[in-house]
CSV table of C-alpha atoms in Angstrom, one decimal:
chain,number,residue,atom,x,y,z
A,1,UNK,CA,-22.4,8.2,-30.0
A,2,UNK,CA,-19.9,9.0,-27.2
A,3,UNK,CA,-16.6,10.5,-28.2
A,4,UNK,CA,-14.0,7.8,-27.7
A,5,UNK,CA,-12.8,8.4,-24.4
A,6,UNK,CA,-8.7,8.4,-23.7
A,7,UNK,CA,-6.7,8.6,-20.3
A,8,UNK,CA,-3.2,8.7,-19.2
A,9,UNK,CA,-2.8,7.5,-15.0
A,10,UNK,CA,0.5,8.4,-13.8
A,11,UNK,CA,2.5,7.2,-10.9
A,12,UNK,CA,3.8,4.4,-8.9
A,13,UNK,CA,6.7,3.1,-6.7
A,14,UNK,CA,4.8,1.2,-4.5
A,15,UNK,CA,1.9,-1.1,-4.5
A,16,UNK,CA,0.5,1.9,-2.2
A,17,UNK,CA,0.4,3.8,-5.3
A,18,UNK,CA,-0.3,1.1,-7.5
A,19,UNK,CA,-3.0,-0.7,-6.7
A,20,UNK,CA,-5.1,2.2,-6.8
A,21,UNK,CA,-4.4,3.1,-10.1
A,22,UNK,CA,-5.3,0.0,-11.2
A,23,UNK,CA,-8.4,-0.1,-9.5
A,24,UNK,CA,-9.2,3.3,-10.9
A,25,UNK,CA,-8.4,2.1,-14.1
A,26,UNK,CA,-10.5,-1.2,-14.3
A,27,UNK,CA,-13.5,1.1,-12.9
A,28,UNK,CA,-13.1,3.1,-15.7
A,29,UNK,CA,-13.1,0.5,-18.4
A,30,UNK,CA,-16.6,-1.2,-16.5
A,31,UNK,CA,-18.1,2.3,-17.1
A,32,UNK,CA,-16.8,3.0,-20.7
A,33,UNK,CA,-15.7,-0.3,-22.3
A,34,UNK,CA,-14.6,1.7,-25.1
A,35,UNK,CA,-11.9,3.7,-23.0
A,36,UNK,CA,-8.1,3.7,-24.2
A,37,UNK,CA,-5.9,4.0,-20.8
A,38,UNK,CA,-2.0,4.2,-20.8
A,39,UNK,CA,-0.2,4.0,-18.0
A,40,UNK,CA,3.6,6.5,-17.8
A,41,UNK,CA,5.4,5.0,-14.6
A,42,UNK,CA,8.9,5.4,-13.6
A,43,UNK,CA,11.7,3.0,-15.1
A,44,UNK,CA,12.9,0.4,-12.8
A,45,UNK,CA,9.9,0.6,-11.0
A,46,UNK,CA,7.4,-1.7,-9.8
A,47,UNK,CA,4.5,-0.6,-11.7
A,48,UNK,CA,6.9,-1.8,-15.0
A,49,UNK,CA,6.1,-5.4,-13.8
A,50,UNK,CA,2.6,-4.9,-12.1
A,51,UNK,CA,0.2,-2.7,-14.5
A,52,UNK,CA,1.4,-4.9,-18.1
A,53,UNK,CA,0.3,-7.7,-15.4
A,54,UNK,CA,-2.9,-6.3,-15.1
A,55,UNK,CA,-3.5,-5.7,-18.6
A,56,UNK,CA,-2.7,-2.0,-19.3
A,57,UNK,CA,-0.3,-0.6,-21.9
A,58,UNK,CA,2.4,1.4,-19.6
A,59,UNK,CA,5.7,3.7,-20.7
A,60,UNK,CA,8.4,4.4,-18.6
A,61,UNK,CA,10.1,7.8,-17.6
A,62,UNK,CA,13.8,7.7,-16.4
A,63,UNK,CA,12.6,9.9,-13.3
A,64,UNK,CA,14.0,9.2,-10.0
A,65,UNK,CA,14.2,10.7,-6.3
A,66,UNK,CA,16.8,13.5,-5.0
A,67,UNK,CA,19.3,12.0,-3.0
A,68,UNK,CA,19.2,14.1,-0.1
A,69,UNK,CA,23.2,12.5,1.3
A,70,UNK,CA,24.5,12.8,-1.3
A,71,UNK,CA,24.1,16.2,-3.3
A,72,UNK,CA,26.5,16.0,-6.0
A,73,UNK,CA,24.6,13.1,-7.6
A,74,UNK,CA,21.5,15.5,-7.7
A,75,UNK,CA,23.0,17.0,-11.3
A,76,UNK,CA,21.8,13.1,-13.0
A,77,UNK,CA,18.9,13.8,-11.1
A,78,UNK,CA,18.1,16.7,-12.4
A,79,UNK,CA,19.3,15.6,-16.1
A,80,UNK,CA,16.8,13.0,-15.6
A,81,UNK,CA,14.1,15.3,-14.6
A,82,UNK,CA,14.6,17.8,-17.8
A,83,UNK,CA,14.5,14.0,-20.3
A,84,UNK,CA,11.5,13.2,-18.3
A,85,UNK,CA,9.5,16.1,-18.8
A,86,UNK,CA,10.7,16.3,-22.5
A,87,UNK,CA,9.4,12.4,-22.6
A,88,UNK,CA,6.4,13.4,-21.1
A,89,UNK,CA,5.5,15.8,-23.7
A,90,UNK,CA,5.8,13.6,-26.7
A,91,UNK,CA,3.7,11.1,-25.2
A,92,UNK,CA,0.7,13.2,-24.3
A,93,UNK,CA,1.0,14.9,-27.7
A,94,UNK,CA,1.0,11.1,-29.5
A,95,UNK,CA,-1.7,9.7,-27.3
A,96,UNK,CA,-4.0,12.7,-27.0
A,97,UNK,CA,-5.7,12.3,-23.8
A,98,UNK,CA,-8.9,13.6,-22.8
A,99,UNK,CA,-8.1,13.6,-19.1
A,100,UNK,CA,-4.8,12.6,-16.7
A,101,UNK,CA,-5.0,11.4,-13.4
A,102,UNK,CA,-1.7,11.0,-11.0
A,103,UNK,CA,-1.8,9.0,-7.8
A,104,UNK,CA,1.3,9.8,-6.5
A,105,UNK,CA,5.1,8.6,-7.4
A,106,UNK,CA,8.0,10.2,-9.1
A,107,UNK,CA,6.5,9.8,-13.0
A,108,UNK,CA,3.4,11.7,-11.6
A,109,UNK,CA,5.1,14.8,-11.5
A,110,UNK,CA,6.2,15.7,-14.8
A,111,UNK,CA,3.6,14.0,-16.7
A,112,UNK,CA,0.7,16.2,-14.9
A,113,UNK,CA,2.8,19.2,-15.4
A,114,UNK,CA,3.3,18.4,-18.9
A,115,UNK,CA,-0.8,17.3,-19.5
A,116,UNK,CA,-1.9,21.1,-17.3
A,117,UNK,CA,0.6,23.1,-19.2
A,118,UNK,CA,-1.2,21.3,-23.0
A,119,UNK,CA,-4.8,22.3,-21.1
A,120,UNK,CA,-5.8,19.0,-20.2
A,121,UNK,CA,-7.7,18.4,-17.3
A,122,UNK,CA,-6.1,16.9,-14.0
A,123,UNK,CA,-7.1,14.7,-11.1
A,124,UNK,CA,-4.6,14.3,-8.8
A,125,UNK,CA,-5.6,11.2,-6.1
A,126,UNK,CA,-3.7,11.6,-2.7
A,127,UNK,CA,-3.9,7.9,-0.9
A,128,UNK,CA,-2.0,9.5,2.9
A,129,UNK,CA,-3.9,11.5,5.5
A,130,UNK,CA,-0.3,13.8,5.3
A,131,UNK,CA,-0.1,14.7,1.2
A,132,UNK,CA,2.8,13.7,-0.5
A,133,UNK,CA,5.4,16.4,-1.8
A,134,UNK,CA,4.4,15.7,-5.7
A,135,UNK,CA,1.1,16.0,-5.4
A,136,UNK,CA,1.3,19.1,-3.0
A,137,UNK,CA,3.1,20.4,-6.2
A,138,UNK,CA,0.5,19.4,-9.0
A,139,UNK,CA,-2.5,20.3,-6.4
A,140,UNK,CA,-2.8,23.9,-7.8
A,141,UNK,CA,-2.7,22.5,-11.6
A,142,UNK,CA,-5.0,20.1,-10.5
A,143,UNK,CA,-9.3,20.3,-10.9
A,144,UNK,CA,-9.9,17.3,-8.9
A,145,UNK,CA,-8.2,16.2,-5.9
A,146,UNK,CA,-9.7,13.1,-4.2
A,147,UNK,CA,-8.7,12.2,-0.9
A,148,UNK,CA,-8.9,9.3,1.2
A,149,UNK,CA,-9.0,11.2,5.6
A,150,UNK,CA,-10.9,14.1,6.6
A,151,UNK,CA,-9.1,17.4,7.2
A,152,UNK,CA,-6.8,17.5,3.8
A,153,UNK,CA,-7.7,21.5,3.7
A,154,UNK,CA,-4.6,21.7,5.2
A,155,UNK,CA,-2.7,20.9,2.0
A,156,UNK,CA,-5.3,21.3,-0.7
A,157,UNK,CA,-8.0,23.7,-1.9
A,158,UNK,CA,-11.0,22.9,-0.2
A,159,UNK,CA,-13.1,23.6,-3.4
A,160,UNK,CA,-11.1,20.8,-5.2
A,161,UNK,CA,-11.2,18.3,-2.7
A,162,UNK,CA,-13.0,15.1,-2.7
A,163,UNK,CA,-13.4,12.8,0.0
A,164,UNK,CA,-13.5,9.1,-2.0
A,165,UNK,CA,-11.5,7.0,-0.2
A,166,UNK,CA,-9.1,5.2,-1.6
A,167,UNK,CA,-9.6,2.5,-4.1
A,168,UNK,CA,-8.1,-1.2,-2.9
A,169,UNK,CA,-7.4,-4.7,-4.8
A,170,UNK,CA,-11.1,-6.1,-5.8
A,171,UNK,CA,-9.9,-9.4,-5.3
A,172,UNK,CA,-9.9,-8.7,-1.5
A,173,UNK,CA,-13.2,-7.8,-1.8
A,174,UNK,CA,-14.9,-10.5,-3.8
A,175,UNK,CA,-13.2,-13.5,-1.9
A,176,UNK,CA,-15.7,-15.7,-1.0
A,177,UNK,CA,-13.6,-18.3,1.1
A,178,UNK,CA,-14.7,-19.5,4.5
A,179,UNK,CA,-12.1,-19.1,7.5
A,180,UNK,CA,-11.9,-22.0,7.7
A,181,UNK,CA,-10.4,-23.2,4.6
A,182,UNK,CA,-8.6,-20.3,4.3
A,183,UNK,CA,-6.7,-21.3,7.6
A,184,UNK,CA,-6.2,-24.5,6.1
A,185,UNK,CA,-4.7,-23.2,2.8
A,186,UNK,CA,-2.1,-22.3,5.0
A,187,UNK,CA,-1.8,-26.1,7.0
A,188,UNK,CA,-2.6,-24.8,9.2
A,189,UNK,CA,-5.7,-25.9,12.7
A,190,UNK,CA,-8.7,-23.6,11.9
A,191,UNK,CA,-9.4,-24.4,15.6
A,192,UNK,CA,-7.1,-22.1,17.0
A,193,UNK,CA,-6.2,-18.5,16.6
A,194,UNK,CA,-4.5,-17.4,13.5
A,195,UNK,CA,-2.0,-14.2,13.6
A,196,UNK,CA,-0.6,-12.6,10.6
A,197,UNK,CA,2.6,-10.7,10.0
A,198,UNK,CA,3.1,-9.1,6.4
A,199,UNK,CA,5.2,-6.3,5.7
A,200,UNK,CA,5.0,-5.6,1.9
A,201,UNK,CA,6.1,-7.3,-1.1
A,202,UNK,CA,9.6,-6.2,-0.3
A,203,UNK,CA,9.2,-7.3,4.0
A,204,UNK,CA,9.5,-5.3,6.8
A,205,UNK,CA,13.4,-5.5,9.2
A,206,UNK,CA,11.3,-4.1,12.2
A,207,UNK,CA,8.4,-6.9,11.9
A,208,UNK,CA,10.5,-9.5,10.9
A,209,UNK,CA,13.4,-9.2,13.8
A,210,UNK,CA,10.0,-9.2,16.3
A,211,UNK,CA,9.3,-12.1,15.4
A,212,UNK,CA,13.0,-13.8,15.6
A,213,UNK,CA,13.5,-12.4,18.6
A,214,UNK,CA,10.3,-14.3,20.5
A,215,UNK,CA,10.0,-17.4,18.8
A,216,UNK,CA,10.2,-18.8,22.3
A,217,UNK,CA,6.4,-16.5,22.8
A,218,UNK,CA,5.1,-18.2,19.9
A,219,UNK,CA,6.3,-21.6,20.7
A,220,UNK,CA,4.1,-21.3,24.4
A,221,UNK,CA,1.4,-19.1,23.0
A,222,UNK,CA,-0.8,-21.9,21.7
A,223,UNK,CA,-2.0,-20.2,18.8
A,224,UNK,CA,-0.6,-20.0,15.4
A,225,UNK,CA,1.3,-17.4,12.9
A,226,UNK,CA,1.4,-16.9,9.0
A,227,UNK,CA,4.6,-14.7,8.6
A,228,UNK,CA,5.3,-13.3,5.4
A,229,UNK,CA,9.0,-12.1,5.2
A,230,UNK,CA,9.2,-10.5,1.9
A,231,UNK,CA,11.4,-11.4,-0.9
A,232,UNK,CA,14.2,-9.1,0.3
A,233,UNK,CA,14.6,-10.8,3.6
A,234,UNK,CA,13.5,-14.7,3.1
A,235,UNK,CA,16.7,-16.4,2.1
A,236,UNK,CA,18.3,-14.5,5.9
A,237,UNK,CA,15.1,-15.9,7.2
A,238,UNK,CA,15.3,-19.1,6.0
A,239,UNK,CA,18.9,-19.4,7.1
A,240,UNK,CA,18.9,-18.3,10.5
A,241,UNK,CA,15.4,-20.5,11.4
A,242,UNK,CA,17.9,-23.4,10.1
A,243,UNK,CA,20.5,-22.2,12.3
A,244,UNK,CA,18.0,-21.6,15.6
A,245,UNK,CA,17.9,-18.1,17.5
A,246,UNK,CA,18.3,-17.9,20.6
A,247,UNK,CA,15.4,-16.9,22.7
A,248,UNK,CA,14.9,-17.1,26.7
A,249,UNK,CA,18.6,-19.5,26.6
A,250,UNK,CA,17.1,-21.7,24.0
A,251,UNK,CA,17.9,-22.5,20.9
A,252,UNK,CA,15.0,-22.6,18.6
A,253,UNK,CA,14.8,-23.6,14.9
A,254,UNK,CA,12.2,-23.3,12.1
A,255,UNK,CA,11.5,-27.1,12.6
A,256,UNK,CA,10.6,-26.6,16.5
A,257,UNK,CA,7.3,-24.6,15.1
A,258,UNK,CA,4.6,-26.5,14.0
A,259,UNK,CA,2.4,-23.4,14.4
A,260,UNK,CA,4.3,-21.1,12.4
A,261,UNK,CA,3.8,-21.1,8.4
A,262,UNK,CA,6.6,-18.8,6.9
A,263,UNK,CA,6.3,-17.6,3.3
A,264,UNK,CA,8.1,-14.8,1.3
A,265,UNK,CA,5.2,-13.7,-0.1
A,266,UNK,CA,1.8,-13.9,-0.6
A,267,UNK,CA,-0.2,-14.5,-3.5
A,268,UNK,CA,-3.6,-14.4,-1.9
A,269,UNK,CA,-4.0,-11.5,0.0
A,270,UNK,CA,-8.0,-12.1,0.4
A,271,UNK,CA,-7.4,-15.6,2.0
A,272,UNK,CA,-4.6,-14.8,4.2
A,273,UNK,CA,-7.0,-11.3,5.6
A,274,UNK,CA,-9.8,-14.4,6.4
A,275,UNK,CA,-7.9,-16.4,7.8
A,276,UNK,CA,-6.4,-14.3,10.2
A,277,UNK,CA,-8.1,-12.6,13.4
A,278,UNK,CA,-5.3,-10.4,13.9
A,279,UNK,CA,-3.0,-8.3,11.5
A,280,UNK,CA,0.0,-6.9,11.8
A,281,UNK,CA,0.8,-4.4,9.2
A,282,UNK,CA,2.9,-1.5,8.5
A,283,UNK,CA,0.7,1.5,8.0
A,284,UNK,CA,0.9,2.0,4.2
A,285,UNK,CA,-2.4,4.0,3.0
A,286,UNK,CA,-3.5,1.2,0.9
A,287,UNK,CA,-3.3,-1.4,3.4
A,288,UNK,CA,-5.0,0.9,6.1
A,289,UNK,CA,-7.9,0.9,3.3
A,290,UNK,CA,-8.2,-2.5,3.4
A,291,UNK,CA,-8.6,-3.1,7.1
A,292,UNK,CA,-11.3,-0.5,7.0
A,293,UNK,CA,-13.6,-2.0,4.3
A,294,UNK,CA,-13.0,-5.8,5.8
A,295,UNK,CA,-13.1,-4.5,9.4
A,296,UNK,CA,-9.7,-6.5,10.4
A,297,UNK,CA,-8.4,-6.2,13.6
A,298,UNK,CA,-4.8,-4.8,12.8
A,299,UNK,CA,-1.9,-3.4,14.9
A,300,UNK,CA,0.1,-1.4,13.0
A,301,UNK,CA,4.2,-0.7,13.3
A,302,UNK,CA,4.2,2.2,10.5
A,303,UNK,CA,8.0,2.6,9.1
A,304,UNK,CA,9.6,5.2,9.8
A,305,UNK,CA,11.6,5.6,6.5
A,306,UNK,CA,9.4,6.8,4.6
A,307,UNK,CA,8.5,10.7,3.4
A,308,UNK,CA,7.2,13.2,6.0
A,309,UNK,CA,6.6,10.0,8.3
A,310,UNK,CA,3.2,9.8,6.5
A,311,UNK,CA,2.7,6.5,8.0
A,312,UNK,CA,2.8,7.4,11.6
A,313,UNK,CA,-0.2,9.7,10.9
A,314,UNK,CA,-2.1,7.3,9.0
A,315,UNK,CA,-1.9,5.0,11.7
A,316,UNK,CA,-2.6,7.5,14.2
A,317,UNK,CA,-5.8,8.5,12.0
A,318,UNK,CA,-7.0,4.8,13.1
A,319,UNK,CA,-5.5,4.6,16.2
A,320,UNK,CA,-6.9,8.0,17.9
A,321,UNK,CA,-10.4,6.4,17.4
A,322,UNK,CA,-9.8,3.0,18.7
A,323,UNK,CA,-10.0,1.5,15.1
A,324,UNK,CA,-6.2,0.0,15.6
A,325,UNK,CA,-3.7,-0.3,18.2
A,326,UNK,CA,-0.2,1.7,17.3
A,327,UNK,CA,3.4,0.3,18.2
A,328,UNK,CA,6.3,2.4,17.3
A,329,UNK,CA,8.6,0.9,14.7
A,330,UNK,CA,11.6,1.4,18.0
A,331,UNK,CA,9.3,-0.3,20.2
A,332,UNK,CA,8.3,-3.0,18.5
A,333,UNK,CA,11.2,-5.7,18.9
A,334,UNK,CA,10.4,-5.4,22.7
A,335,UNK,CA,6.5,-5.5,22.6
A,336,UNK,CA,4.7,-6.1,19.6
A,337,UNK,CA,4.7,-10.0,20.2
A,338,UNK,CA,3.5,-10.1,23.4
A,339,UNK,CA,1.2,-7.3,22.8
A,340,UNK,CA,-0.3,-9.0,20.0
A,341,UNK,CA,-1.0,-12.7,21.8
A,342,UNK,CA,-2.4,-10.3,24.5
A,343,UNK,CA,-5.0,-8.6,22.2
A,344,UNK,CA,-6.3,-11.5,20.3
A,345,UNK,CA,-7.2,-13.4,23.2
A,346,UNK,CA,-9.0,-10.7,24.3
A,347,UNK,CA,-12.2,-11.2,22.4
A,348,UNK,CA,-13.9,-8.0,23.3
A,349,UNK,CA,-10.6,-6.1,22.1
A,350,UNK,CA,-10.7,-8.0,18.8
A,351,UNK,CA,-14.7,-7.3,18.4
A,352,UNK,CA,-14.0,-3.1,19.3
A,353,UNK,CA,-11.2,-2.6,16.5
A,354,UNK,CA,-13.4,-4.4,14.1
A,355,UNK,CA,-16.4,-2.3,14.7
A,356,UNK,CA,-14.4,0.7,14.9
A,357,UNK,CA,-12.6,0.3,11.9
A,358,UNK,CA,-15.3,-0.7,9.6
A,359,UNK,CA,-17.0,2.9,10.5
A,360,UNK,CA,-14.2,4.4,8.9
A,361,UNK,CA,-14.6,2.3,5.8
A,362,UNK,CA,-15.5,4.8,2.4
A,363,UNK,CA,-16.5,2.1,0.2
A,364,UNK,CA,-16.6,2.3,-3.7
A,365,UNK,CA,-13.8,4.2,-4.0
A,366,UNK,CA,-12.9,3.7,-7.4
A,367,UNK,CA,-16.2,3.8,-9.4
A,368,UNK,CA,-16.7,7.8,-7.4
A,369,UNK,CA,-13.4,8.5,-9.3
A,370,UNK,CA,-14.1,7.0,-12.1
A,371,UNK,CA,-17.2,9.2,-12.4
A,372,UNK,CA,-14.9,12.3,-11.8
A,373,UNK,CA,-12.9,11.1,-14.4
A,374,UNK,CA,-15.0,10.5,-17.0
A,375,UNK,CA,-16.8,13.9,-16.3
A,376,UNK,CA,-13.5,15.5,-16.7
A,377,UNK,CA,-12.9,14.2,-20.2
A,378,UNK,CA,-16.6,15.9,-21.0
């Protein structure tokens, strides 16, 4: 009989970061039913709300960026680091893991530090095709690094490295819903062209003001739009489209546009992917991972506020080979509206960035890390 088999995952911020885990996670638990998994994520944190969602036991570490403005607010931060690492000590030693696996995120850093220095074996999973400063860090401590681009001998060992992909939200996957009916989940004509806007569970300014500023585009286009705001910018949203903005000298309201469907957020990703024949996305590594194994046509506006610009060079990783079209987050308000009724009327556009992008697909990433997993708890 198999020793009982015990993991900590560490990591989060973002769904980027997230979702992965998770996946990992439920991959591991199909292999070895019998597995105990416990998540350490960072208080306040999405992954609080997300992973006890999913299932998984999680505990939180008080660990937080450096504010690089304003310095003097570093010496908390560095207090919180100390209590984290102290934290992260106590709950290796409680919940004796075989194994710990970090994907990136502020609690990643001291609870692989902690699980190396005790002699417990690492995997460290970078998701970006430009590695994150934490797991640059942990790669030396690390025995497994699995990677998601080509080329990551630039920040890794090359004996370490594996090139798995990166894992993505089964649900997507699995969906079995025609485009049709997934168009008309949304009320919306599955006779005519569907283009979808999403910028994260939070929303995207950049995205979000393209779209206010040529509602006037979208009115004439003769096609039709599912825009997800995000939570942080619906209730702006909402009140300007009740107010009208003024595009081309008119005055346009919510109420002028039948062929719009606006939503804070959406629930089901896999419908809203089928229903659409164009994306527009920001260029998060997850997301990217998901156009590739659906082969969705996607123009991505990667933000700009984020570490190391990573996103810029994930989306140039796609966009290089034809496999997306890249608009920069300054340039978007003036072009990404028209260049995206441009490009899905352009059928033989559309049909090239599918093909494209599927080649770059690295499917069943989380059950090849699971293996590495497991066979690091051996």
């Amino acid at each position: 009989m198999e020793k009982e088999l015990r993991v900590i995952i560490s990591g989060g911020g973002t769904g980027g970061h997230i979702f992965p885990a998770i996946s990992i996670a439920n991959a591991i638990k199909a292999m070895r039913p019998d597995a105990k998994i416990l998540f350490v994520g960072a208080l306040g944190r999405m992954e609080m709300q997300r992973v006890p969602a999913a299932g998984y036991e999680i505990v939180g570490l008080p660990i937080c960026g450096f504010d690089r403005k304003n310095l003097l607010k570093n010496v908390k931060v560095l207090y919180k680091i100390w209590k984290s690492q102290r934290m992260a000590r106590k709950i290796i030693k409680d919940f004796r893991p075989q194994v710990a696996v970090g994907v990136g995120g502020y609690a990643s850093g001291p609870t692989l530090n902690k699980a190396a220095a005790m002699g417990i074996p690492c995997l460290i999973q970078e998701q970006n095709s430009y590695a994150g400063v934490t797991n640059k860090l942990l790669a030396k401590k690390a025995e497994k690094i699995c990677v998601a681009y080509e080329g990551m001998e630039r920040f890794f060992p090359a004996e370490k490295i594996i090139l798995t992909g990166n894992p993505v939200r089964q649900a997507l996957l699995d969906t079995t819903i025609s485009r049709e009916d997934a168009i008309r989940s949304f009320g919306l004509n599955p006779e005519k062209k569907t283009i979808l806007f999403v910028g994260g569970s939070l929303g995207a300014r950049t995205i979000n003001e393209s779209v206010l500023r040529h509602l006037d585009l979208i009115k004439e286009s003769g096609l039709q739009f599912i825009w997800q705001t995000g939570k942080y910018y619906s209730a702006e949203i909402a009140e300007r489209l009740r107010e009208g903005e003024l595009c081309s000298g008119i005055r346009l309201k919510g109420q002028d546009l039948p062929n719009l469907k606006v939503t804070d957020f959406i629930t089901d990703m896999g419908s809203a992917y089928r229903a659409a024949d164009l994306v527009i996305s920001r260029a998060g590594a997850s997301s990217i991972s998901e156009f590739c194994l659906i082969g969705k046509p996607v123009i991505l506006v990667p933000s700009p506020n984020v570490a190391e610009d990573h996103q810029t060079k994930n989306a140039l990783a796609l966009s290089t080979r034809d496999a997306a079209i890249h608009i920069k987050d300054a340039d978007a308000p003036n072009i990404l509206l028209q260049t995206a009724i441009e490009t899905v009327n352009d059928d033989a556009k559309l049909k090239s960035l599918s093909e494209n992008v599927l080649k770059l697909a690295l499917p069943d990433s989380a059950n090849i890390i699971a293996k590495e997993v497991i066979n690091l708890a051996k």
